Amino acid sequence: MLDCLVIGGGPAGLTAGLYLARFQRKFLVVDAGAPRAAAIPKTHNMPAFPDGVTGPDLLRLQREALLRYGPKSLVRGQVEALTRCEDGFAAKIAGADQFETRAKRVLLATGAQDVELGLPDQKDAVRRGLVRYCPICDGFEAKDKKIGVIGFGARGLNEALFIARTYGADVSLLTLGRPLDLTQGEQERCHRWGVKIFRAPVRSLRVEGDRVAAINFGAFGEVVFDALYSALGLEPRAELAKTLGAAHDHCGAVKVDARQQTSVRGLYAAGGVVEGLDQVVVAMGQAATAATHIHNHCEEGIDEV
Ligand SMILES: Cc1cc2nc3c(=O)[nH]c(=O)nc-3n(C[C@H](O)[C@H](O)[C@H](O)COP(=O)(O)OP(=O)(O)OC[C@H]3O[C@@H](n4cnc5c(N)ncnc54)[C@H](O)[C@@H]3O)c2cc1C
């Protein structure tokens, strides 16, 4: 019987593992091996890395830190099923070794996945930082550049306005062929910040060298941008929480309280799977909060938490 099963080994899960190791808890981090953090070309908003750090390097450093406390605390595998049992939770794990385990507490750190553009060349463009997902992460590097935002509805519009007003960029919103009806106020804000709107469907993507992404779309032919942001949103990997009946918001993100507890007793969640700002430092902070609460309450019966 583990004190805690941590599901997911991205920035959140690995932080929780480090805290639990240092609390001398009996725990396991199970990771399916597809962290969103691995796609970060180089982040510059991680405190303590003044020259930036790539996602893979950050994850490697986190794994190294955790494994110093015990090489068996992190395993590769997919938690396929999670159910309640009398004194906690039971999990079925698939991977090189198929096994089952029980834990008094579970921390879900399963992250989220991006809604993909589905355009050719997209992966290469993401790797080069030409297609990006989050201006809070790297909008600073878009300062005064020519930026395209792919998105629709309020999300796309707000992201375009955020980049234009924060970074003074020349911003175009590409609505993927969907209509976009703007209120008078929205029209005024677009005008004020110089946001242009293209409603034609995007057909393809072309990468030119290291700096310029280009798009072919409809009658506009080709328009060249320094970078494109996808504002299509995220899908939280929250299936395990939902199966247990945990409350979630309209986007599917798990709802938590200030201690990262979900609405299911004994089940915690941190990082991209929960509602709120999807950032590495936030994921780490939430995981630290959850791990500390788990440590302080682990001996209590699950319904006393
Ligand atoms: C291109 C890009 C650039 C970004 N740049 C930045 C940046 O500059 N700064 C910043 O702060 N953030 C950035 N982000 C966001 C950042 O990646 C996320 O905030 C962060 O990865 C969230 O960490 P996490 O641990 O919650 O999730 P993840 O990193 O997604 O890790 C979750 C892990 O859980 C595993 N998992 C899922 N389900 C299961 C299961 N059932 N069983 C076992 N394991 C499972 C997954 O395989 C994965 O390994 C960027 C994201 C992208 C895509």
Short mmCIF file of C-alpha atoms and ligand atoms in Angstrom, two decimals:
data_model
loop_
_atom_site.label_atom_id
_atom_site.label_comp_id
_atom_site.label_asym_id
_atom_site.label_seq_id
_atom_site.Cartn_x
_atom_site.Cartn_y
_atom_site.Cartn_z
CA MET A 1 0.00 0.00 0.00
CA LEU A 2 1.58 3.27 -1.15
CA ASP A 3 1.08 6.51 0.72
CA CYS A 4 0.67 8.21 -2.64
CA LEU A 5 0.49 7.29 -6.30
CA VAL A 6 1.51 10.16 -8.57
CA ILE A 7 0.10 9.76 -12.08
CA GLY A 8 2.19 11.69 -14.62
CA GLY A 9 5.88 12.56 -14.71
CA GLY A 10 5.92 16.06 -16.19
CA PRO A 11 6.96 19.16 -14.21
CA ALA A 12 4.04 18.70 -11.79
CA GLY A 13 4.42 14.96 -11.14
CA LEU A 14 8.21 15.12 -10.80
CA THR A 15 7.94 18.01 -8.32
CA ALA A 16 5.42 16.07 -6.26
CA GLY A 17 7.76 13.07 -6.34
CA LEU A 18 10.66 15.15 -5.06
CA TYR A 19 8.60 16.52 -2.17
CA LEU A 20 7.22 13.09 -1.24
CA ALA A 21 10.74 11.59 -1.37
CA ARG A 22 12.00 14.27 0.98
CA PHE A 23 9.03 13.63 3.30
CA GLN A 24 10.20 9.97 3.30
CA ARG A 25 6.86 8.78 1.99
CA LYS A 26 6.19 5.51 0.22
CA PHE A 27 5.20 6.66 -3.25
CA LEU A 28 5.48 5.94 -6.94
CA VAL A 29 5.44 8.24 -9.98
CA VAL A 30 4.01 6.49 -13.03
CA ASP A 31 4.57 8.29 -16.30
CA ALA A 32 3.32 7.45 -19.77
CA GLY A 33 6.18 9.46 -21.26
CA ALA A 34 4.44 12.17 -23.30
CA PRO A 35 4.85 15.38 -21.30
CA ARG A 36 3.71 18.58 -22.96
CA ALA A 37 6.78 20.14 -21.38
CA ALA A 38 8.97 18.08 -23.74
CA ALA A 39 7.79 20.27 -26.64
CA ILE A 40 9.16 23.49 -25.12
CA PRO A 41 11.94 24.62 -27.50
CA LYS A 42 13.44 26.93 -24.86
CA THR A 43 11.60 28.63 -22.04
CA HIS A 44 12.71 32.01 -20.75
CA ASN A 45 10.09 32.42 -18.06
CA MET A 46 11.47 29.78 -15.68
CA PRO A 47 13.02 31.55 -12.70
CA ALA A 48 16.65 30.47 -12.02
CA PHE A 49 17.39 29.87 -15.71
CA PRO A 50 18.51 33.31 -16.94
CA ASP A 51 19.66 31.87 -20.28
CA GLY A 52 16.51 29.80 -20.68
CA VAL A 53 16.14 26.04 -20.60
CA THR A 54 14.69 23.54 -23.08
CA GLY A 55 11.76 21.38 -22.02
CA PRO A 56 13.74 18.13 -22.36
CA ASP A 57 16.63 19.54 -20.25
CA LEU A 58 14.25 20.73 -17.57
CA LEU A 59 12.61 17.31 -17.37
CA ARG A 60 16.00 15.57 -17.30
CA LEU A 61 17.13 17.75 -14.37
CA GLN A 62 13.89 17.09 -12.52
CA ARG A 63 14.20 13.33 -13.07
CA GLU A 64 17.82 13.38 -11.90
CA ALA A 65 16.84 15.22 -8.72
CA LEU A 66 14.07 12.73 -7.97
CA LEU A 67 16.08 9.60 -8.74
CA ARG A 68 18.79 10.58 -6.25
CA TYR A 69 16.31 9.62 -3.53
CA GLY A 70 15.55 6.22 -5.02
CA PRO A 71 15.85 4.78 -8.52
CA LYS A 72 12.57 2.89 -8.20
CA SER A 73 10.38 5.88 -7.50
CA LEU A 74 9.70 6.59 -11.20
CA VAL A 75 8.35 4.01 -13.65
CA ARG A 76 7.21 4.18 -17.26
CA GLY A 77 3.61 3.07 -17.68
CA GLN A 78 0.07 4.15 -18.34
CA VAL A 79 -2.47 4.14 -15.54
CA GLU A 80 -5.41 2.64 -17.36
CA ALA A 81 -7.89 2.40 -14.52
CA LEU A 82 -8.28 4.06 -11.17
CA THR A 83 -10.98 3.01 -8.73
CA ARG A 84 -11.85 3.65 -5.10
CA CYS A 85 -11.25 0.87 -2.61
CA GLU A 86 -11.91 0.69 1.11
CA ASP A 87 -8.75 2.42 2.30
CA GLY A 88 -7.85 4.47 -0.76
CA PHE A 89 -7.45 3.78 -4.47
CA ALA A 90 -6.56 0.86 -6.71
CA ALA A 91 -4.75 1.45 -10.02
CA LYS A 92 -4.10 -0.76 -13.02
CA ILE A 93 -0.91 0.09 -14.85
CA ALA A 94 0.00 -1.01 -18.38
CA GLY A 95 3.54 -0.85 -19.72
CA ALA A 96 6.57 -3.10 -20.01
CA ASP A 97 5.37 -4.58 -16.71
CA GLN A 98 1.65 -4.84 -16.19
CA PHE A 99 0.84 -4.39 -12.53
CA GLU A 100 -1.68 -3.17 -10.00
CA THR A 101 -1.09 -1.04 -6.98
CA ARG A 102 -3.01 0.53 -4.12
CA ALA A 103 -2.48 3.92 -2.60
CA LYS A 104 -3.95 5.92 0.26
CA ARG A 105 -3.85 9.05 -1.86
CA VAL A 106 -3.55 9.78 -5.58
CA LEU A 107 -2.18 12.89 -7.23
CA LEU A 108 -3.22 13.35 -10.84
CA ALA A 109 -0.50 15.18 -12.76
CA THR A 110 -1.54 13.99 -16.18
CA GLY A 111 -1.32 17.38 -17.93
CA ALA A 112 -3.20 18.41 -21.03
CA GLN A 113 -2.80 18.17 -24.76
CA ASP A 114 -3.00 20.90 -27.35
CA VAL A 115 -5.84 20.93 -29.84
CA GLU A 116 -3.76 20.51 -32.98
CA LEU A 117 -3.95 22.66 -36.07
CA GLY A 118 -3.69 19.55 -38.20
CA LEU A 119 -1.49 21.31 -40.77
CA PRO A 120 1.44 19.74 -42.61
CA ASP A 121 4.86 20.78 -41.24
CA GLN A 122 3.34 21.71 -37.90
CA LYS A 123 5.64 19.58 -35.73
CA ASP A 124 8.77 20.98 -37.31
CA ALA A 125 7.44 24.51 -36.92
CA VAL A 126 6.69 23.92 -33.21
CA ARG A 127 10.21 22.58 -32.67
CA ARG A 128 11.64 25.73 -34.24
CA GLY A 129 9.40 28.00 -32.18
CA LEU A 130 7.58 29.23 -35.30
CA VAL A 131 4.27 27.76 -34.23
CA ARG A 132 3.64 28.49 -30.59
CA TYR A 133 0.88 27.75 -28.13
CA CYS A 134 1.08 30.30 -25.40
CA PRO A 135 1.97 34.00 -25.54
CA ILE A 136 2.29 34.12 -21.75
CA CYS A 137 5.21 31.68 -22.21
CA ASP A 138 7.01 33.28 -25.12
CA GLY A 139 5.13 36.39 -26.28
CA PHE A 140 8.07 38.48 -25.11
CA GLU A 141 10.07 36.95 -27.94
CA ALA A 142 7.36 38.14 -30.36
CA LYS A 143 7.93 41.79 -29.47
CA ASP A 144 7.38 44.12 -32.45
CA LYS A 145 7.10 41.17 -34.85
CA LYS A 146 4.50 40.13 -37.39
CA ILE A 147 2.34 37.55 -35.67
CA GLY A 148 -0.57 35.41 -36.82
CA VAL A 149 -2.99 34.02 -34.25
CA ILE A 150 -4.97 30.99 -35.37
CA GLY A 151 -8.21 30.80 -33.46
CA PHE A 152 -11.84 31.68 -33.35
CA GLY A 153 -14.41 33.06 -30.99
CA ALA A 154 -13.52 34.92 -27.82
CA ARG A 155 -10.41 32.81 -27.15
CA GLY A 156 -8.76 33.65 -30.47
CA LEU A 157 -9.75 37.30 -30.29
CA ASN A 158 -8.50 37.72 -26.72
CA GLU A 159 -5.18 36.05 -27.52
CA ALA A 160 -4.67 38.33 -30.56
CA LEU A 161 -5.48 41.41 -28.46
CA PHE A 162 -3.20 40.21 -25.64
CA ILE A 163 -0.21 39.93 -27.98
CA ALA A 164 -0.92 43.24 -29.70
CA ARG A 165 -1.39 45.29 -26.52
CA THR A 166 1.37 43.61 -24.48
CA TYR A 167 4.10 43.31 -27.09
CA GLY A 168 3.24 45.93 -29.70
CA ALA A 169 3.26 43.22 -32.34
CA ASP A 170 1.60 43.49 -35.75
CA VAL A 171 -1.13 40.90 -35.17
CA SER A 172 -3.54 39.16 -37.55
CA LEU A 173 -6.28 36.83 -36.34
CA LEU A 174 -6.91 33.89 -38.70
CA THR A 175 -10.31 32.38 -38.00
CA LEU A 176 -9.84 29.15 -39.99
CA GLY A 177 -12.79 29.96 -42.19
CA ARG A 178 -15.23 30.40 -39.34
CA PRO A 179 -17.37 33.51 -39.17
CA LEU A 180 -16.50 35.96 -36.41
CA ASP A 181 -19.14 38.44 -35.36
CA LEU A 182 -17.62 41.29 -33.42
CA THR A 183 -19.49 43.56 -31.05
CA GLN A 184 -19.00 47.27 -31.38
CA GLY A 185 -16.63 47.17 -28.38
CA GLU A 186 -14.59 44.33 -29.87
CA GLN A 187 -14.32 46.14 -33.19
CA GLU A 188 -13.05 49.21 -31.37
CA ARG A 189 -10.45 47.18 -29.46
CA CYS A 190 -9.24 45.52 -32.68
CA HIS A 191 -8.96 48.94 -34.29
CA ARG A 192 -7.17 50.42 -31.28
CA TRP A 193 -4.55 47.66 -31.18
CA GLY A 194 -4.32 47.22 -34.94
CA VAL A 195 -5.53 43.61 -34.99
CA LYS A 196 -6.45 42.53 -38.54
CA ILE A 197 -8.88 39.70 -39.16
CA PHE A 198 -8.64 37.10 -41.93
CA ARG A 199 -11.64 34.79 -42.16
CA ALA A 200 -10.38 32.53 -44.97
CA PRO A 201 -9.65 28.86 -44.16
CA VAL A 202 -5.98 27.95 -43.63
CA ARG A 203 -4.83 25.39 -46.18
CA SER A 204 -1.21 24.75 -45.35
CA LEU A 205 1.87 25.91 -43.58
CA ARG A 206 5.36 26.51 -44.90
CA VAL A 207 8.51 27.03 -42.90
CA GLU A 208 11.16 29.35 -44.30
CA GLY A 209 14.50 29.04 -42.57
CA ASP A 210 14.60 29.67 -38.87
CA ARG A 211 12.55 32.78 -38.69
CA VAL A 212 9.54 32.95 -40.88
CA ALA A 213 6.40 30.86 -41.03
CA ALA A 214 4.12 31.25 -44.02
CA ILE A 215 0.57 30.27 -44.70
CA ASN A 216 -1.33 29.59 -47.88
CA PHE A 217 -4.90 30.49 -47.45
CA GLY A 218 -7.79 31.00 -49.77
CA ALA A 219 -7.85 34.03 -52.02
CA PHE A 220 -5.16 35.73 -49.95
CA GLY A 221 -2.56 33.36 -51.36
CA GLU A 222 0.38 33.43 -49.02
CA VAL A 223 0.96 35.68 -46.05
CA VAL A 224 4.25 35.48 -44.21
CA PHE A 225 4.54 35.80 -40.44
CA ASP A 226 7.45 35.77 -38.04
CA ALA A 227 5.52 33.33 -35.86
CA LEU A 228 2.07 31.84 -35.51
CA TYR A 229 0.20 31.23 -32.29
CA SER A 230 -2.38 28.51 -32.09
CA ALA A 231 -5.22 29.64 -29.85
CA LEU A 232 -7.27 26.48 -30.29
CA GLY A 233 -6.99 25.58 -26.64
CA LEU A 234 -6.15 22.56 -24.54
CA GLU A 235 -7.78 19.26 -23.71
CA PRO A 236 -7.00 18.29 -20.11
CA ARG A 237 -6.10 14.61 -19.67
CA ALA A 238 -8.77 14.21 -17.03
CA GLU A 239 -10.43 10.88 -17.91
CA LEU A 240 -9.31 9.13 -14.71
CA ALA A 241 -10.70 11.96 -12.57
CA LYS A 242 -13.97 12.03 -14.49
CA THR A 243 -14.43 8.28 -14.12
CA LEU A 244 -14.20 8.75 -10.36
CA GLY A 245 -16.80 11.51 -10.59
CA ALA A 246 -14.50 14.48 -9.87
CA ALA A 247 -15.96 17.89 -10.65
CA HIS A 248 -14.57 19.64 -13.71
CA ASP A 249 -15.20 22.84 -15.63
CA HIS A 250 -16.78 23.28 -19.09
CA CYS A 251 -13.38 22.66 -20.75
CA GLY A 252 -12.90 19.38 -18.88
CA ALA A 253 -10.26 20.73 -16.46
CA VAL A 254 -10.41 19.27 -12.96
CA LYS A 255 -11.65 21.60 -10.22
CA VAL A 256 -9.52 21.77 -7.07
CA ASP A 257 -9.48 23.67 -3.78
CA ALA A 258 -6.57 25.68 -2.38
CA ARG A 259 -4.82 22.43 -1.31
CA GLN A 260 -5.26 20.88 -4.77
CA GLN A 261 -7.94 18.49 -3.52
CA THR A 262 -10.55 17.46 -6.08
CA SER A 263 -14.17 16.86 -5.16
CA VAL A 264 -13.27 13.15 -4.67
CA ARG A 265 -11.81 12.48 -1.20
CA GLY A 266 -8.14 11.58 -1.31
CA LEU A 267 -7.75 12.51 -4.98
CA TYR A 268 -5.55 15.51 -5.70
CA ALA A 269 -4.69 17.16 -9.02
CA ALA A 270 -1.97 19.57 -10.14
CA GLY A 271 -0.60 21.11 -13.32
CA GLY A 272 -2.14 21.19 -16.77
CA VAL A 273 -5.01 18.88 -15.83
CA VAL A 274 -6.54 21.44 -13.46
CA GLU A 275 -8.28 24.67 -14.35
CA GLY A 276 -6.16 27.81 -14.33
CA LEU A 277 -2.91 29.12 -15.75
CA ASP A 278 -1.02 26.38 -17.63
CA GLN A 279 2.59 27.19 -16.80
CA VAL A 280 5.51 25.14 -15.55
CA VAL A 281 6.04 27.17 -12.37
CA VAL A 282 2.33 27.00 -11.58
CA ALA A 283 2.34 23.22 -12.10
CA MET A 284 5.34 22.89 -9.79
CA GLY A 285 3.80 25.10 -7.11
CA GLN A 286 0.50 23.22 -7.19
CA ALA A 287 2.35 19.90 -6.95
CA ALA A 288 4.35 21.11 -3.94
CA THR A 289 1.11 22.22 -2.25
CA ALA A 290 -0.57 18.89 -2.94
CA ALA A 291 2.39 16.78 -1.81
CA THR A 292 2.68 18.70 1.45
CA HIS A 293 -1.02 18.35 2.20
CA ILE A 294 -0.88 14.65 1.37
CA HIS A 295 2.07 14.20 3.73
CA ASN A 296 0.34 16.06 6.56
CA HIS A 297 -2.93 14.13 6.26
CA CYS A 298 -1.88 10.73 4.98
CA GLU A 299 -2.48 8.90 8.25
CA GLU A 300 -6.06 10.12 8.49
CA GLY A 301 -8.85 7.99 7.11
CA ILE A 302 -9.73 8.98 3.58
CA ASP A 303 -13.09 10.41 4.59
CA GLU A 304 -11.55 12.58 7.32
CA VAL A 305 -9.44 14.67 4.92
C1 LIG B 1 5.38 24.31 -27.38
C2 LIG B 1 5.12 24.60 -25.91
C3 LIG B 1 5.85 25.60 -25.27
C4 LIG B 1 5.62 25.89 -23.94
N1 LIG B 1 6.38 26.85 -23.35
C5 LIG B 1 6.25 27.09 -22.02
C6 LIG B 1 7.06 28.08 -21.39
O1 LIG B 1 7.90 28.73 -22.00
N2 LIG B 1 6.86 28.30 -20.05
C7 LIG B 1 5.92 27.60 -19.32
O2 LIG B 1 5.80 27.83 -18.11
N3 LIG B 1 5.14 26.66 -19.91
C8 LIG B 1 5.28 26.40 -21.23
N4 LIG B 1 4.48 25.45 -21.83
C9 LIG B 1 3.43 24.79 -21.02
C10 LIG B 1 4.03 23.64 -20.18
O3 LIG B 1 4.53 22.67 -21.07
C11 LIG B 1 2.97 23.05 -19.26
O4 LIG B 1 2.48 24.06 -18.41
C12 LIG B 1 3.54 21.91 -18.40
O5 LIG B 1 4.06 20.89 -19.22
C13 LIG B 1 2.49 21.31 -17.46
O6 LIG B 1 3.12 20.29 -16.73
P1 LIG B 1 2.33 18.98 -16.26
O7 LIG B 1 3.30 18.19 -15.44
O8 LIG B 1 1.04 19.35 -15.65
O9 LIG B 1 1.95 18.21 -17.61
P2 LIG B 1 2.83 17.48 -18.73
O10 LIG B 1 4.11 18.19 -18.96
O11 LIG B 1 1.95 17.32 -19.93
O12 LIG B 1 3.13 16.03 -18.13
C14 LIG B 1 2.07 15.13 -17.91
C15 LIG B 1 2.59 13.70 -17.96
O13 LIG B 1 1.57 12.81 -17.52
C16 LIG B 1 1.60 11.66 -18.35
N5 LIG B 1 0.30 10.96 -18.29
C17 LIG B 1 -0.90 11.38 -18.77
N6 LIG B 1 -1.85 10.47 -18.52
C18 LIG B 1 -1.24 9.44 -17.87
C19 LIG B 1 -1.69 8.19 -17.37
N7 LIG B 1 -2.98 7.81 -17.45
N8 LIG B 1 -0.78 7.36 -16.80
C20 LIG B 1 0.52 7.73 -16.68
N9 LIG B 1 0.99 8.92 -17.14
C21 LIG B 1 0.13 9.76 -17.74
C22 LIG B 1 1.90 12.21 -19.73
O14 LIG B 1 2.37 11.17 -20.60
C23 LIG B 1 2.97 13.24 -19.38
O15 LIG B 1 4.27 12.67 -19.38
C24 LIG B 1 4.65 25.15 -23.19
C25 LIG B 1 3.94 24.14 -23.84
C26 LIG B 1 4.15 23.86 -25.17
C27 LIG B 1 3.36 22.77 -25.84
#
